[in-house]
CSV table of C-alpha atoms in Angstrom, one decimal:
chain,number,residue,atom,x,y,z
W,5,UNK,CA,96.7,106.0,99.7
W,6,UNK,CA,97.2,107.4,96.2
W,7,UNK,CA,93.7,105.8,95.2
W,8,UNK,CA,92.1,107.4,98.3
W,9,UNK,CA,93.5,110.6,97.2
W,10,UNK,CA,92.0,110.3,93.6
W,11,UNK,CA,88.5,109.4,95.3
W,12,UNK,CA,88.1,112.0,97.8
W,13,UNK,CA,86.8,115.2,96.5
W,14,UNK,CA,85.5,118.5,98.1
W,15,UNK,CA,81.9,118.3,99.1
W,16,UNK,CA,82.3,114.5,99.9
W,17,UNK,CA,81.5,113.5,103.7
W,18,UNK,CA,84.3,111.6,105.4
W,19,UNK,CA,84.0,109.7,108.7
W,20,UNK,CA,87.0,108.5,110.3
W,21,UNK,CA,88.5,107.8,113.8
W,22,UNK,CA,90.6,110.8,114.9
W,23,UNK,CA,92.4,112.1,118.2
W,24,UNK,CA,91.1,115.6,119.4
W,25,UNK,CA,92.4,117.6,122.3
W,26,UNK,CA,89.4,118.3,124.7
W,27,UNK,CA,89.3,121.0,127.4
W,28,UNK,CA,87.8,120.1,130.7
W,29,UNK,CA,86.8,121.8,133.8
W,30,UNK,CA,86.7,120.3,137.3
W,31,UNK,CA,84.4,121.1,140.0
W,32,UNK,CA,86.9,123.3,141.6
W,33,UNK,CA,87.0,125.3,138.4
W,34,UNK,CA,90.5,124.4,137.4
W,35,UNK,CA,90.7,123.8,133.4
W,36,UNK,CA,92.8,121.0,132.1
W,37,UNK,CA,93.1,119.5,128.7
W,38,UNK,CA,93.5,115.7,127.4
W,39,UNK,CA,93.5,113.9,124.1
W,40,UNK,CA,90.7,111.6,123.4
W,41,UNK,CA,89.9,109.2,120.6
W,42,UNK,CA,86.6,109.9,118.9
W,43,UNK,CA,84.8,109.4,115.4
W,44,UNK,CA,84.0,112.4,113.3
W,45,UNK,CA,82.3,112.9,110.1
W,46,UNK,CA,83.3,116.0,108.1
W,47,UNK,CA,82.4,117.7,104.9
W,48,UNK,CA,85.4,117.8,102.9
W,49,UNK,CA,86.8,121.3,102.1
W,50,UNK,CA,90.6,120.7,101.7
W,51,UNK,CA,92.6,117.8,100.8
W,52,UNK,CA,96.4,117.5,100.9
W,53,UNK,CA,98.4,114.3,100.1
W,54,UNK,CA,102.0,114.0,101.3
W,55,UNK,CA,103.3,111.4,99.0
W,56,UNK,CA,106.6,111.0,100.9
W,57,UNK,CA,105.0,110.0,104.3
W,58,UNK,CA,102.0,108.4,102.5
W,59,UNK,CA,99.5,110.3,104.6
W,60,UNK,CA,96.3,112.0,103.1
W,61,UNK,CA,95.1,115.0,105.2
W,62,UNK,CA,91.5,116.1,104.8
W,63,UNK,CA,90.2,119.2,106.3
W,64,UNK,CA,86.5,120.0,106.8
W,65,UNK,CA,83.7,121.0,109.1
W,66,UNK,CA,82.0,118.5,111.5
W,67,UNK,CA,78.6,117.6,110.2
W,68,UNK,CA,77.2,114.9,112.8
W,69,UNK,CA,76.8,115.9,116.6
W,70,UNK,CA,79.7,114.8,118.7
W,71,UNK,CA,80.1,114.9,122.4
W,72,UNK,CA,83.6,116.4,122.0
W,73,UNK,CA,83.2,118.6,119.0
W,74,UNK,CA,80.8,121.3,118.0
W,75,UNK,CA,78.8,121.1,114.7
W,76,UNK,CA,80.6,123.2,112.2
W,77,UNK,CA,83.7,123.1,114.0
W,78,UNK,CA,87.0,122.7,111.6
W,79,UNK,CA,89.0,119.5,112.0
W,80,UNK,CA,91.7,117.6,109.9
W,81,UNK,CA,91.4,114.0,109.5
W,82,UNK,CA,94.7,112.0,108.9
W,83,UNK,CA,94.1,109.1,106.7
W,84,UNK,CA,97.0,106.3,106.5
W,85,UNK,CA,97.4,103.0,105.1
W,86,UNK,CA,95.4,100.4,107.0
W,87,UNK,CA,93.1,102.8,108.8
W,88,UNK,CA,89.6,102.5,108.2
W,89,UNK,CA,87.3,105.3,106.8
W,90,UNK,CA,83.9,106.0,105.3
W,91,UNK,CA,83.4,108.1,102.2
W,92,UNK,CA,80.1,109.1,101.1
W,93,UNK,CA,79.6,111.2,97.8
W,94,UNK,CA,76.7,112.9,96.4
W,95,UNK,CA,77.3,111.2,93.2
W,96,UNK,CA,79.6,108.1,92.3
W,97,UNK,CA,80.6,108.5,88.8
W,98,UNK,CA,82.4,106.0,86.5
W,99,UNK,CA,86.0,107.1,87.0
W,100,UNK,CA,85.6,107.0,91.0
W,101,UNK,CA,84.1,103.3,90.6
W,102,UNK,CA,86.9,102.3,88.2
W,103,UNK,CA,89.3,103.6,90.9
W,104,UNK,CA,87.6,101.5,93.7
W,105,UNK,CA,87.7,98.4,91.3
W,106,UNK,CA,91.4,99.0,90.7
W,107,UNK,CA,92.2,99.4,94.4
W,108,UNK,CA,90.4,96.5,95.3
W,109,UNK,CA,91.7,94.1,92.8
W,110,UNK,CA,95.5,93.9,92.9
W,111,UNK,CA,95.8,91.9,89.9
W,112,UNK,CA,94.6,95.0,87.8
W,113,UNK,CA,97.8,96.9,88.7
W,114,UNK,CA,100.3,94.4,89.4
W,115,UNK,CA,102.5,95.4,86.5
W,116,UNK,CA,105.4,93.0,87.6
W,117,UNK,CA,105.3,89.2,87.4
W,118,UNK,CA,108.0,86.9,88.6
W,119,UNK,CA,108.7,83.3,88.5
W,120,UNK,CA,111.4,81.8,90.8
W,121,UNK,CA,112.3,78.1,90.3
W,122,UNK,CA,114.7,75.5,90.7
W,123,UNK,CA,114.3,71.9,89.2
W,124,UNK,CA,110.8,70.4,90.5
W,125,UNK,CA,109.8,73.8,92.3
W,126,UNK,CA,108.4,77.1,91.0
W,127,UNK,CA,106.5,79.9,92.2
W,128,UNK,CA,104.4,82.3,89.9
W,129,UNK,CA,104.0,85.7,91.7
W,130,UNK,CA,102.5,89.0,90.9
W,131,UNK,CA,104.2,92.0,92.7
W,132,UNK,CA,102.5,95.3,93.4
W,133,UNK,CA,103.8,98.5,95.2
W,134,UNK,CA,102.4,97.1,98.4
W,135,UNK,CA,102.3,93.2,98.3
W,136,UNK,CA,103.4,90.2,96.7
W,137,UNK,CA,100.8,87.4,95.8
W,138,UNK,CA,101.8,83.8,95.0
W,139,UNK,CA,99.3,82.9,92.2
W,140,UNK,CA,100.7,79.5,91.6
W,141,UNK,CA,103.0,77.0,93.2
W,142,UNK,CA,104.4,74.2,91.0
W,143,UNK,CA,105.9,71.1,92.7
W,144,UNK,CA,106.8,68.3,90.4
W,145,UNK,CA,108.9,65.1,91.0
W,146,UNK,CA,111.9,64.9,88.8
W,147,UNK,CA,113.7,61.7,88.7
W,148,UNK,CA,117.5,62.2,89.1
W,149,UNK,CA,119.8,61.8,86.3
W,150,UNK,CA,121.4,58.2,86.2
W,151,UNK,CA,124.2,56.8,84.0
W,152,UNK,CA,122.4,55.6,80.8
W,153,UNK,CA,119.0,56.6,81.9
W,154,UNK,CA,118.7,60.1,81.3
W,155,UNK,CA,115.2,59.6,79.5
W,156,UNK,CA,113.1,59.7,82.7
W,157,UNK,CA,115.0,62.8,83.9
W,158,UNK,CA,114.3,64.8,80.5
W,159,UNK,CA,110.8,63.6,80.7
W,160,UNK,CA,110.1,65.0,84.2
W,161,UNK,CA,111.9,68.1,83.6
W,162,UNK,CA,109.8,68.7,80.3
W,163,UNK,CA,106.7,67.9,82.5
W,164,UNK,CA,107.6,70.5,85.2
W,165,UNK,CA,108.3,73.1,82.4
W,166,UNK,CA,104.9,72.6,80.9
W,167,UNK,CA,103.3,73.1,84.2
W,168,UNK,CA,105.1,76.4,84.7
W,169,UNK,CA,104.2,77.5,81.4
W,170,UNK,CA,100.5,76.7,81.9
W,171,UNK,CA,100.7,78.5,85.1
W,172,UNK,CA,102.2,81.6,83.5
W,173,UNK,CA,99.6,81.4,80.7
W,174,UNK,CA,96.5,81.3,83.3
W,175,UNK,CA,97.7,83.7,86.0
W,176,UNK,CA,99.8,86.4,84.1
W,177,UNK,CA,97.7,89.1,82.5
W,178,UNK,CA,100.3,90.5,79.8
W,179,UNK,CA,97.9,93.5,79.0
W,180,UNK,CA,98.7,94.8,82.6
W,181,UNK,CA,102.1,93.2,83.4
W,182,UNK,CA,105.1,95.1,81.7
W,183,UNK,CA,107.7,92.7,83.2
W,184,UNK,CA,108.3,89.2,84.0
W,185,UNK,CA,111.3,88.2,85.9
W,186,UNK,CA,112.4,84.4,85.5
W,187,UNK,CA,114.8,83.7,88.2
W,188,UNK,CA,116.7,80.4,89.2
W,189,UNK,CA,120.2,79.1,90.2
W,190,UNK,CA,122.3,77.8,87.1
W,191,UNK,CA,120.8,77.5,84.0
W,192,UNK,CA,117.3,76.3,84.6
W,193,UNK,CA,115.7,79.6,83.7
W,194,UNK,CA,117.6,79.7,80.5
W,195,UNK,CA,116.5,76.0,79.7
W,196,UNK,CA,112.9,77.0,80.7
W,197,UNK,CA,112.9,80.1,78.6
W,198,UNK,CA,114.1,78.2,75.5
W,199,UNK,CA,111.5,75.6,76.1
W,200,UNK,CA,108.7,78.2,76.6
W,201,UNK,CA,109.7,80.1,73.3
W,202,UNK,CA,109.8,76.8,71.4
W,203,UNK,CA,106.3,75.8,72.8
W,204,UNK,CA,104.9,79.3,72.0
W,205,UNK,CA,106.1,79.0,68.2
W,206,UNK,CA,104.7,75.4,68.0
W,207,UNK,CA,101.3,75.8,69.7
W,208,UNK,CA,100.9,79.5,68.3
W,209,UNK,CA,100.7,81.1,71.7
W,210,UNK,CA,100.8,84.6,70.4
W,211,UNK,CA,100.5,86.1,73.7
W,212,UNK,CA,104.1,84.8,74.5
W,213,UNK,CA,105.8,85.7,71.4
W,214,UNK,CA,104.3,89.1,71.2
W,215,UNK,CA,105.3,89.9,74.7
W,216,UNK,CA,108.8,88.2,74.4
W,217,UNK,CA,110.7,91.5,75.5
W,218,UNK,CA,109.0,91.6,78.7
W,219,UNK,CA,110.9,88.4,80.0
W,220,UNK,CA,114.1,89.1,82.1
W,221,UNK,CA,116.1,86.5,83.1
W,222,UNK,CA,117.9,87.0,86.6
W,223,UNK,CA,119.8,84.8,89.1
W,224,UNK,CA,118.1,83.6,92.4
W,225,UNK,CA,119.4,81.1,94.8
W,226,UNK,CA,116.4,78.8,94.8
W,227,UNK,CA,112.7,78.5,93.5
W,228,UNK,CA,111.0,79.3,97.1
W,229,UNK,CA,109.1,82.5,97.5
W,230,UNK,CA,111.7,84.0,99.7
W,231,UNK,CA,114.2,84.2,97.0
W,232,UNK,CA,111.9,86.9,95.5
W,233,UNK,CA,113.3,89.4,97.8
W,234,UNK,CA,116.8,88.8,96.7
W,235,UNK,CA,115.8,89.0,93.0
W,236,UNK,CA,113.8,92.4,93.5
W,237,UNK,CA,116.9,94.1,95.4
W,238,UNK,CA,119.2,93.2,92.4
W,239,UNK,CA,120.4,96.6,91.1
W,240,UNK,CA,119.9,95.5,87.3
W,241,UNK,CA,116.5,94.5,88.1
W,242,UNK,CA,115.5,97.7,90.1
W,243,UNK,CA,116.7,99.8,87.0
W,244,UNK,CA,114.9,97.5,84.7
W,245,UNK,CA,111.6,97.7,86.8
W,246,UNK,CA,111.7,101.5,86.9
W,247,UNK,CA,111.8,101.7,83.3
W,248,UNK,CA,108.6,99.6,83.1
W,249,UNK,CA,106.4,101.8,85.4
W,250,UNK,CA,104.0,103.8,83.3
W,251,UNK,CA,105.5,102.1,80.3
W,252,UNK,CA,102.2,102.2,78.5
W,253,UNK,CA,101.5,105.9,79.2
W,254,UNK,CA,104.8,107.0,78.3
W,255,UNK,CA,104.7,105.0,74.8
W,256,UNK,CA,101.1,106.7,74.3
W,257,UNK,CA,102.6,110.2,74.9
W,258,UNK,CA,105.6,109.4,72.6
W,259,UNK,CA,103.1,108.4,69.9
W,260,UNK,CA,100.9,111.4,70.3
W,261,UNK,CA,104.0,113.9,70.0
W,262,UNK,CA,105.3,111.9,66.7
W,263,UNK,CA,101.9,112.2,65.2
W,264,UNK,CA,101.6,115.6,66.0
W,265,UNK,CA,104.8,116.3,64.3
W,266,UNK,CA,104.3,114.0,61.1
W,267,UNK,CA,100.4,114.0,61.0
W,268,UNK,CA,99.0,117.1,63.0
W,269,UNK,CA,95.6,116.4,61.6
W,270,UNK,CA,95.4,113.2,63.7
W,271,UNK,CA,96.5,114.6,67.0
W,272,UNK,CA,95.1,117.4,69.1
W,273,UNK,CA,95.2,118.6,72.7
W,274,UNK,CA,92.7,120.7,74.7
W,275,UNK,CA,89.1,120.0,75.9
W,276,UNK,CA,87.3,121.8,73.0
W,277,UNK,CA,89.4,120.1,70.2
W,278,UNK,CA,89.2,116.6,71.8
W,279,UNK,CA,85.5,117.1,72.6
W,280,UNK,CA,84.8,117.9,68.9
W,281,UNK,CA,86.9,114.9,67.8
W,282,UNK,CA,84.7,112.7,70.1
W,283,UNK,CA,81.6,114.0,68.7
W,284,UNK,CA,82.8,112.6,65.2
W,285,UNK,CA,83.7,109.3,67.2
W,286,UNK,CA,87.2,109.7,65.8
W,287,UNK,CA,89.1,109.2,69.2
W,288,UNK,CA,91.4,106.0,69.1
W,289,UNK,CA,93.5,107.0,72.2
W,290,UNK,CA,92.5,109.7,74.9
W,291,UNK,CA,95.4,110.8,77.0
W,292,UNK,CA,94.0,112.5,80.2
W,293,UNK,CA,95.7,113.6,83.3
W,294,UNK,CA,94.2,112.4,86.8
W,295,UNK,CA,94.4,116.2,88.0
W,296,UNK,CA,91.4,116.9,86.1
W,297,UNK,CA,89.3,114.6,88.0
W,298,UNK,CA,90.3,116.4,91.1
W,299,UNK,CA,88.9,119.6,90.0
W,300,UNK,CA,87.0,121.6,92.7
W,301,UNK,CA,84.6,122.6,90.0
W,302,UNK,CA,82.0,119.7,90.0
W,303,UNK,CA,80.8,120.7,86.4
W,304,UNK,CA,84.4,120.8,85.1
W,305,UNK,CA,85.1,117.3,86.5
W,306,UNK,CA,81.7,116.0,85.1
W,307,UNK,CA,82.8,117.4,81.8
W,308,UNK,CA,86.0,115.2,81.7
W,309,UNK,CA,84.0,112.1,83.2
W,310,UNK,CA,81.3,112.2,80.4
W,311,UNK,CA,84.1,112.7,77.8
W,312,UNK,CA,86.0,109.5,79.0
W,313,UNK,CA,82.8,107.5,79.2
W,314,UNK,CA,81.9,108.6,75.7
W,315,UNK,CA,85.4,107.7,74.3
W,316,UNK,CA,84.9,104.3,75.9
W,317,UNK,CA,81.4,103.7,74.5
W,318,UNK,CA,82.8,104.4,70.9
W,319,UNK,CA,85.6,101.8,71.2
W,320,UNK,CA,88.3,104.3,72.2
W,321,UNK,CA,91.2,103.5,74.5
W,322,UNK,CA,91.7,105.5,77.6
W,323,UNK,CA,95.0,106.3,79.2
W,324,UNK,CA,94.7,108.1,82.7
W,325,UNK,CA,98.2,109.6,83.5
W,326,UNK,CA,99.4,109.9,87.1
W,327,UNK,CA,100.5,113.6,88.1
W,328,UNK,CA,103.3,112.2,90.0
W,329,UNK,CA,105.1,110.7,87.0
W,330,UNK,CA,107.3,112.7,84.6
W,331,UNK,CA,104.8,111.6,81.7
W,332,UNK,CA,101.8,113.1,83.6
W,333,UNK,CA,103.6,116.2,84.2
W,334,UNK,CA,104.4,116.5,80.3
W,335,UNK,CA,100.6,116.1,79.6
W,336,UNK,CA,99.6,118.8,82.1
W,337,UNK,CA,101.7,121.0,80.0
W,338,UNK,CA,99.5,120.1,77.2
W,339,UNK,CA,96.2,121.3,79.1
W,340,UNK,CA,96.0,117.7,80.7
W,341,UNK,CA,93.9,116.1,77.7
W,342,UNK,CA,94.8,115.0,74.4
W,343,UNK,CA,93.9,112.5,71.8
W,344,UNK,CA,95.3,110.4,68.9
W,345,UNK,CA,92.5,110.0,66.1
W,346,UNK,CA,91.6,107.2,64.0
W,347,UNK,CA,91.3,109.4,61.0
W,348,UNK,CA,92.5,112.8,60.2
W,349,UNK,CA,90.2,115.8,60.8
W,350,UNK,CA,91.7,118.8,59.1
W,351,UNK,CA,88.7,120.9,59.9
W,352,UNK,CA,90.0,120.9,63.5
W,353,UNK,CA,93.4,122.2,62.5
W,354,UNK,CA,91.7,125.0,60.6
W,355,UNK,CA,89.5,125.8,64.0
W,356,UNK,CA,93.0,126.0,65.7
W,357,UNK,CA,94.5,128.5,63.2
W,358,UNK,CA,91.4,130.8,63.2
W,359,UNK,CA,91.4,130.8,66.9
W,360,UNK,CA,94.8,131.9,67.0
W,361,UNK,CA,94.2,134.6,64.7
W,362,UNK,CA,91.2,135.6,66.8
């Protein structure tokens, strides 16, 4: 529903099923009322998101003739998870299309991965706020340990570990995932982690060595998918995961503050200064609040969308901050848009000081 909130804007038309109270008059003249389910299409005039109930309330005037509701009559549509609706916009810009792609491809916002295993069985999963997806199941026969014949067991275990390692490399996007949980009973997870890091050094798997800090070893009772529930409910894991949410944005904001203090000619905020830096193709990272894309002023929204598109075209990185996260609230205090530059632009500092004097 958060994605829907960021998509629906004033001026859009929204079609959805709703319940309307309708008055009826009988042949004898008595008036009664009953509730009927109907489909309405409204032109959006107001949007309210209740993030606790996860309900989006959209107010507007009816724009399609309906047997129960007059043209131009006001109605509020309540949008909830798993309730279908049709959204029509006068113009679909790149920010709206990116938002749809993000919402439709869960792997793009699954920032937690988990591998639960016991000897011979493992599940590689991606975890989002709304679902858990099994990306790979590894089921490998491992011969039992026998006196004087441990070699076959060790070979089987190595083959199993290698299959799990390849599944991690294939299915986990470390550019998106901020934390990887490794769970097992006993020391299987520790043995696997040691094997994985040895292989990463030997075969130069930089994606693993560079993201070593993202792996968290936890206890699980087995390697079946249902063990994931017990792993995610562990208080230690819960606190660890809360720290990883929006970690990329928090890190970028901290970097901005640090550069602003130590190299002020490489960090600027405010739309005018950021636009001037963009004209010089100087922006390395742009930090922008999603609040700005919900502007009621179409031209103001268009201005921010064009800025983001231009930064992307010149090879810059875009960080869109959620206004519901503390980092987004901090960015909103800095006008909602800021930039870290590739090279110093002292002339922008001069503009700042001259505008202060004015």
